[in-house]
PDB file of C-alpha atoms in Angstrom:
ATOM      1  CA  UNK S  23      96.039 120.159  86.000  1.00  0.00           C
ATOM      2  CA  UNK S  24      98.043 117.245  84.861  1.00  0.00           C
ATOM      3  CA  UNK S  25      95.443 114.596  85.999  1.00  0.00           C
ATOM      4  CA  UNK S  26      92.178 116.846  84.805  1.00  0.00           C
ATOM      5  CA  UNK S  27      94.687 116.710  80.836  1.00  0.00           C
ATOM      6  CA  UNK S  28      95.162 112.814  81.329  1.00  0.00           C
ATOM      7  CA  UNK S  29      91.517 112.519  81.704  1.00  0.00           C
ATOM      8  CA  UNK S  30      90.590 115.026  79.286  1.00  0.00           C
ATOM      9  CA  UNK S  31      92.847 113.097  77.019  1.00  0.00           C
ATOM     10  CA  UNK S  32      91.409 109.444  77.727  1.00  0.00           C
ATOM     11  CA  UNK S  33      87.537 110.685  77.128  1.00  0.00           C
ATOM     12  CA  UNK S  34      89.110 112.626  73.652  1.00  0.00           C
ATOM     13  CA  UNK S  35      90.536 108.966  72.925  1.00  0.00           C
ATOM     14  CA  UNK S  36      87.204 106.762  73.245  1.00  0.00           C
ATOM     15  CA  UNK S  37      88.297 105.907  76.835  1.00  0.00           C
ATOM     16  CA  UNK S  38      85.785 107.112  78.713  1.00  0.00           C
ATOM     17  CA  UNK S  39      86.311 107.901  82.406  1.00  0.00           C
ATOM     18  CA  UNK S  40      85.436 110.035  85.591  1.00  0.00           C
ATOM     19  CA  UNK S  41      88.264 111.637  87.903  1.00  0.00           C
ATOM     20  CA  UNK S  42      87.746 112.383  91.419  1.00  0.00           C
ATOM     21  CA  UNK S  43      90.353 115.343  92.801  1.00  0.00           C
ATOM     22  CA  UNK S  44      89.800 114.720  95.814  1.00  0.00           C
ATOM     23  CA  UNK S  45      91.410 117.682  98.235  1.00  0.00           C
ATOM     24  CA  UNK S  46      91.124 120.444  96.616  1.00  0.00           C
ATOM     25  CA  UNK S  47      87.444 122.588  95.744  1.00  0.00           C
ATOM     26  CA  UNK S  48      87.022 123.853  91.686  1.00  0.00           C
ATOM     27  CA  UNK S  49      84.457 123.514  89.014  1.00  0.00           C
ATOM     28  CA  UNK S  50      83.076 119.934  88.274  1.00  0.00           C
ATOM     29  CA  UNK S  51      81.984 118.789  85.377  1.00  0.00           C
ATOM     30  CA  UNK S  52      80.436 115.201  83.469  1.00  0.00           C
ATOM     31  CA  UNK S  53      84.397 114.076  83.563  1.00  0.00           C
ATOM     32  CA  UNK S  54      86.454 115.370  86.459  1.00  0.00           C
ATOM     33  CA  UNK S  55      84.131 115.920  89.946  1.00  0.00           C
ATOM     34  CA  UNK S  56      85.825 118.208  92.615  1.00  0.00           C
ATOM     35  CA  UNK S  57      85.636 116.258  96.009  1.00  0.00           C
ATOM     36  CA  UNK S  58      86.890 118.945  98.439  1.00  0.00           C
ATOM     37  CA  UNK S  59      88.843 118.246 101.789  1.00  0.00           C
ATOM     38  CA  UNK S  60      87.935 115.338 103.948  1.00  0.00           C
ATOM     39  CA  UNK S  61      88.043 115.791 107.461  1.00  0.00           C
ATOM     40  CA  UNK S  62      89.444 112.219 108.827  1.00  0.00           C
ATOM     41  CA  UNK S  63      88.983 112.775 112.554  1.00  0.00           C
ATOM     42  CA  UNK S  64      84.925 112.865 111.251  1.00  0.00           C
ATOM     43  CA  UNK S  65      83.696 109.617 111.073  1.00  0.00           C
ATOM     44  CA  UNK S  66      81.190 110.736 108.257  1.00  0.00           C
ATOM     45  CA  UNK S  67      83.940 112.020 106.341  1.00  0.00           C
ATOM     46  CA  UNK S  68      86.234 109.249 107.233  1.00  0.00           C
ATOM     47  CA  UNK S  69      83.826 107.316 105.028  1.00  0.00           C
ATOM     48  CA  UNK S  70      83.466 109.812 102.333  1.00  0.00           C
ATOM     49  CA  UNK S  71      86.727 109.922 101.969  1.00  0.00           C
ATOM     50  CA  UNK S  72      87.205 105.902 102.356  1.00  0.00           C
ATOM     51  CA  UNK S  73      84.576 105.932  99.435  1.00  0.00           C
ATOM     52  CA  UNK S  74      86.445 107.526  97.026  1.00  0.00           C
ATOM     53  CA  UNK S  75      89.157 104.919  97.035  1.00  0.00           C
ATOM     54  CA  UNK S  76      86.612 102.328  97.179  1.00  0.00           C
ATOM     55  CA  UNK S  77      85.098 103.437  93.698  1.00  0.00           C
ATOM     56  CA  UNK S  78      88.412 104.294  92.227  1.00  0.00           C
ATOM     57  CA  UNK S  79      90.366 101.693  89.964  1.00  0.00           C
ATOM     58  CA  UNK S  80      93.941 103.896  89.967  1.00  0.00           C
ATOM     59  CA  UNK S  81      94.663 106.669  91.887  1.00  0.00           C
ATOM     60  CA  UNK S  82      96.802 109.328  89.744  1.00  0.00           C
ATOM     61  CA  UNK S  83      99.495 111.211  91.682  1.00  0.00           C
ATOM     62  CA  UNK S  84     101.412 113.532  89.159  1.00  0.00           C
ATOM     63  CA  UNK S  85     102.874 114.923  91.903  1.00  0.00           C
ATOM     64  CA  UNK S  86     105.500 117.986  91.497  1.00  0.00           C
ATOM     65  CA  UNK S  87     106.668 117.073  95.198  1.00  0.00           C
ATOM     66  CA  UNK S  88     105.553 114.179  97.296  1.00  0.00           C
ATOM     67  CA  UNK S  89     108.080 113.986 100.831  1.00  0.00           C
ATOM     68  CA  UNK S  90     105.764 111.119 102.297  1.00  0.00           C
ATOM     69  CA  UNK S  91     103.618 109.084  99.360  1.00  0.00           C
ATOM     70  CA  UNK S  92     101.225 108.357 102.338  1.00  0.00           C
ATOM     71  CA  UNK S  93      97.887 108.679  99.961  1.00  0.00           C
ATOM     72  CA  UNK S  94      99.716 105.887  97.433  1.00  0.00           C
ATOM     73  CA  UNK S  95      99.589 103.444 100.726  1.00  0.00           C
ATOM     74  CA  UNK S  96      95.992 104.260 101.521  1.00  0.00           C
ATOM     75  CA  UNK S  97      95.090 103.793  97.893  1.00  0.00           C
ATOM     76  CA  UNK S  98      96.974 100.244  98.151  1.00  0.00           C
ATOM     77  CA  UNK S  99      95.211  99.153 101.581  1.00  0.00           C
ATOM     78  CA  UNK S 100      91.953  99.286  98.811  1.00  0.00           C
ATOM     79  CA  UNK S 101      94.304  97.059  96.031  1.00  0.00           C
ATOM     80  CA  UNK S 102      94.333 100.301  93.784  1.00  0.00           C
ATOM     81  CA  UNK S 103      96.851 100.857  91.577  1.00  0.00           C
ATOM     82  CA  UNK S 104      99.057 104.359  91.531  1.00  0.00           C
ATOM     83  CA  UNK S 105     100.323 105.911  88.585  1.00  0.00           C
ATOM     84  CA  UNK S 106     102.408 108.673  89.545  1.00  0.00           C
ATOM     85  CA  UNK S 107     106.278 109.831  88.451  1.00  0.00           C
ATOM     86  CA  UNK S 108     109.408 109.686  90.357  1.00  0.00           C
ATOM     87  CA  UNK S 109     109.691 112.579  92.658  1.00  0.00           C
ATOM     88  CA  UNK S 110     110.483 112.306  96.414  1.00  0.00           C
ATOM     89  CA  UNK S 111     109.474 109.469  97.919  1.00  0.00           C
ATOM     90  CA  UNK S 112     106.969 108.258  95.050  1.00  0.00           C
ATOM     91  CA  UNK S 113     109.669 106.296  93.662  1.00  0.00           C
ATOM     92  CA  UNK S 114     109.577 104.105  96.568  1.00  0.00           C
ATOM     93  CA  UNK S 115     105.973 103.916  98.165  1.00  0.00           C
ATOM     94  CA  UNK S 116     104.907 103.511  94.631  1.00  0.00           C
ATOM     95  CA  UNK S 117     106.670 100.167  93.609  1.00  0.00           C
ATOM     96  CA  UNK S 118     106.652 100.192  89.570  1.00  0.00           C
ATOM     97  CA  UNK S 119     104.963  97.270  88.173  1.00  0.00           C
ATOM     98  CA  UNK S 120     103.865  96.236  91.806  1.00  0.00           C
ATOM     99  CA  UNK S 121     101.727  98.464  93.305  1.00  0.00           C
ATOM    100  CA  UNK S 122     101.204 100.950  90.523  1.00  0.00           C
ATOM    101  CA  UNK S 123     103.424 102.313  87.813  1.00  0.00           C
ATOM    102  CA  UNK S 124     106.053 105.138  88.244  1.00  0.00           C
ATOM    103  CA  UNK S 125     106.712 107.510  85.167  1.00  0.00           C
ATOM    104  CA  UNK S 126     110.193 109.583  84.932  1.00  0.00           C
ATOM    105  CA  UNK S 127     110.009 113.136  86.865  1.00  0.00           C
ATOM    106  CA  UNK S 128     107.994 115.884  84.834  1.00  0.00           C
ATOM    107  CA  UNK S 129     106.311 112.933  82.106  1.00  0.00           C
ATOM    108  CA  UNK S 130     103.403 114.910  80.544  1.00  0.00           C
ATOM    109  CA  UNK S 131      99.886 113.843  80.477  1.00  0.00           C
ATOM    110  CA  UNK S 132     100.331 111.958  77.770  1.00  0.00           C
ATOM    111  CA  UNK S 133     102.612 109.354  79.264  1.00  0.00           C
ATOM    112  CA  UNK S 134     100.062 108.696  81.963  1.00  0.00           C
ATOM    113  CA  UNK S 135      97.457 108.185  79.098  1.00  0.00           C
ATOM    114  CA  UNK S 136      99.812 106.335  77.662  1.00  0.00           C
ATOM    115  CA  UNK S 137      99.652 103.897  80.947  1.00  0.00           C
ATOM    116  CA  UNK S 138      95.974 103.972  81.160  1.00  0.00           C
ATOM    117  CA  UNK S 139      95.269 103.308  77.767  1.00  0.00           C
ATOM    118  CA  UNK S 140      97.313  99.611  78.245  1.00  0.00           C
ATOM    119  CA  UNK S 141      95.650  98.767  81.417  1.00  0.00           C
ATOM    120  CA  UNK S 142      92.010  99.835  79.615  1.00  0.00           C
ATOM    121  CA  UNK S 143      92.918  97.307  76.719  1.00  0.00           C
ATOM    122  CA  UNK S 144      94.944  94.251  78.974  1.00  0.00           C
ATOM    123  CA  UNK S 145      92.237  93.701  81.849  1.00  0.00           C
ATOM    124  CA  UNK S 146      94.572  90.887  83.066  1.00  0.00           C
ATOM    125  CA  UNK S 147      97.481  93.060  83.491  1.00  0.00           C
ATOM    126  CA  UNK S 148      95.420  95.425  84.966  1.00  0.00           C
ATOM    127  CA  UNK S 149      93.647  92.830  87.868  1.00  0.00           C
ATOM    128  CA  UNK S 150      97.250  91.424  88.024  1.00  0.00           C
ATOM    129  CA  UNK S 151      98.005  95.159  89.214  1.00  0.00           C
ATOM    130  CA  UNK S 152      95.133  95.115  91.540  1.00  0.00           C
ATOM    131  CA  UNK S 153      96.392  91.551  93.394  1.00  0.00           C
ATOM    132  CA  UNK S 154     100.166  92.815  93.444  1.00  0.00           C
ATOM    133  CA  UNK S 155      98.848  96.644  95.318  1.00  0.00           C
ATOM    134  CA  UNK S 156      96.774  95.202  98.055  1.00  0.00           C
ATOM    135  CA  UNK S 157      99.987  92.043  98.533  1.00  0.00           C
ATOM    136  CA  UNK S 158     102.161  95.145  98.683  1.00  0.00           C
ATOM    137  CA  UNK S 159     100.077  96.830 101.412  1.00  0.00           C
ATOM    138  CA  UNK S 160     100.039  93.905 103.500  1.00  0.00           C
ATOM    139  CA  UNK S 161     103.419  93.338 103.541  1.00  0.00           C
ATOM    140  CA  UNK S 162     105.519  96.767 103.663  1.00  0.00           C
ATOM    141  CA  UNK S 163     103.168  99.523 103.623  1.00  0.00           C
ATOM    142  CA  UNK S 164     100.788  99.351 106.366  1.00  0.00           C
ATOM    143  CA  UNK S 165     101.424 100.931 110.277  1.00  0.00           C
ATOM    144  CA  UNK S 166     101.937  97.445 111.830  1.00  0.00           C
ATOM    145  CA  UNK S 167     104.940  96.884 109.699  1.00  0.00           C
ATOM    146  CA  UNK S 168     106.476 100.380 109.569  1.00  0.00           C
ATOM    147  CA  UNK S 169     105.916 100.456 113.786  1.00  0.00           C
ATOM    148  CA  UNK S 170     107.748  96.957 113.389  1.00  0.00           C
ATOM    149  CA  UNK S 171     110.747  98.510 111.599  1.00  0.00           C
ATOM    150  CA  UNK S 172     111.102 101.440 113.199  1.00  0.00           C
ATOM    151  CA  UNK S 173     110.777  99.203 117.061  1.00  0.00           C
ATOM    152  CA  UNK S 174     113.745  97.032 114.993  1.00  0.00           C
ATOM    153  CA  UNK S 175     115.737 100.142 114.298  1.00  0.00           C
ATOM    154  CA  UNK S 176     115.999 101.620 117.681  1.00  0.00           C
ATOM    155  CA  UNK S 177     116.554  98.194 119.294  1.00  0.00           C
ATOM    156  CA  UNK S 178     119.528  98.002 116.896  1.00  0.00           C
ATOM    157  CA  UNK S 179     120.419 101.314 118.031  1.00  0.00           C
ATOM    158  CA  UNK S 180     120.180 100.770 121.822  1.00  0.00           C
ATOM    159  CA  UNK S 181     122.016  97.265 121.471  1.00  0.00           C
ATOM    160  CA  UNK S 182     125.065  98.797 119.674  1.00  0.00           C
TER     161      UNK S 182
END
């Protein structure tokens, strides 16, 4: 509801825009298009659902609980951006000003068209972004580093 308002918002403000929910089945319309669940074990929907981030230019995660923050890092592996706020671990996948930007718990749609409305009118900032996301993903938030950590943790472990 919060992302269908920001974009509701943007188009109301002479930003126009199109927002995939991707996840969850409703009503589409010209402005927000309902993507439904992806199965990822499918290779077909593998790439239906690798399409979406491929089109995207932010993913928006105004999440009202978030343990993991696993779809910021797959949006990152694609250099896009996440706006989102700071609720479980958002506040860390999501680094603010790095890979995306992180609002204060509960911000209203407004302060997310707040953030889109500055990247829409600084395309430098906003490619800047881009550059900063995908560096991000390469070098903390990818499975080759986390197995890395987690092989440097336990080896700790044992050796103590």
């Amino acid at each position: 509801d919060i992302a269908i308002e920001v974009s509701r918002l943007l188009n109301q403000q002479g930003i126009p825009n199109v927002l995939r929910v991707v996840g969850l089945e409703g009503e589409s319309s010209d402005s927000v298009h309902f993507m439904g669940l992806y199965n990822k074990t499918i290779p077909e929907e593998l790439a239906g659902y690798i399409a979406n981030y491929r089109w995207a230019n932010f993913l928006i995660h105004p999440a009202r609980f978030e343990a993991a923050g696993i779809v910021p890092s797959e949006a990152a592996a694609f250099g896009v951006p996440t706006i989102t706020n700071n609720v479980g671990g958002l506040g860390t996948t999501v680094a603010d000003g790095v890979s995306g930007v992180v609002l204060p718990e509960h911000s209203p749609p407004e302060a997310y068209a707040q953030v889109f409305r500055r990247f829409y009118h600084d395309p430098q900032a906003y490619q800047q972004l881009v550059h900063s996301t995908r560096k991000r993903f390469e070098e903390e938030l990818n499975w080759d580093i986390a197995a890395q950590r987690l092989y440097e943790i336990v080896l700790s472990a044992v050796n103590e």
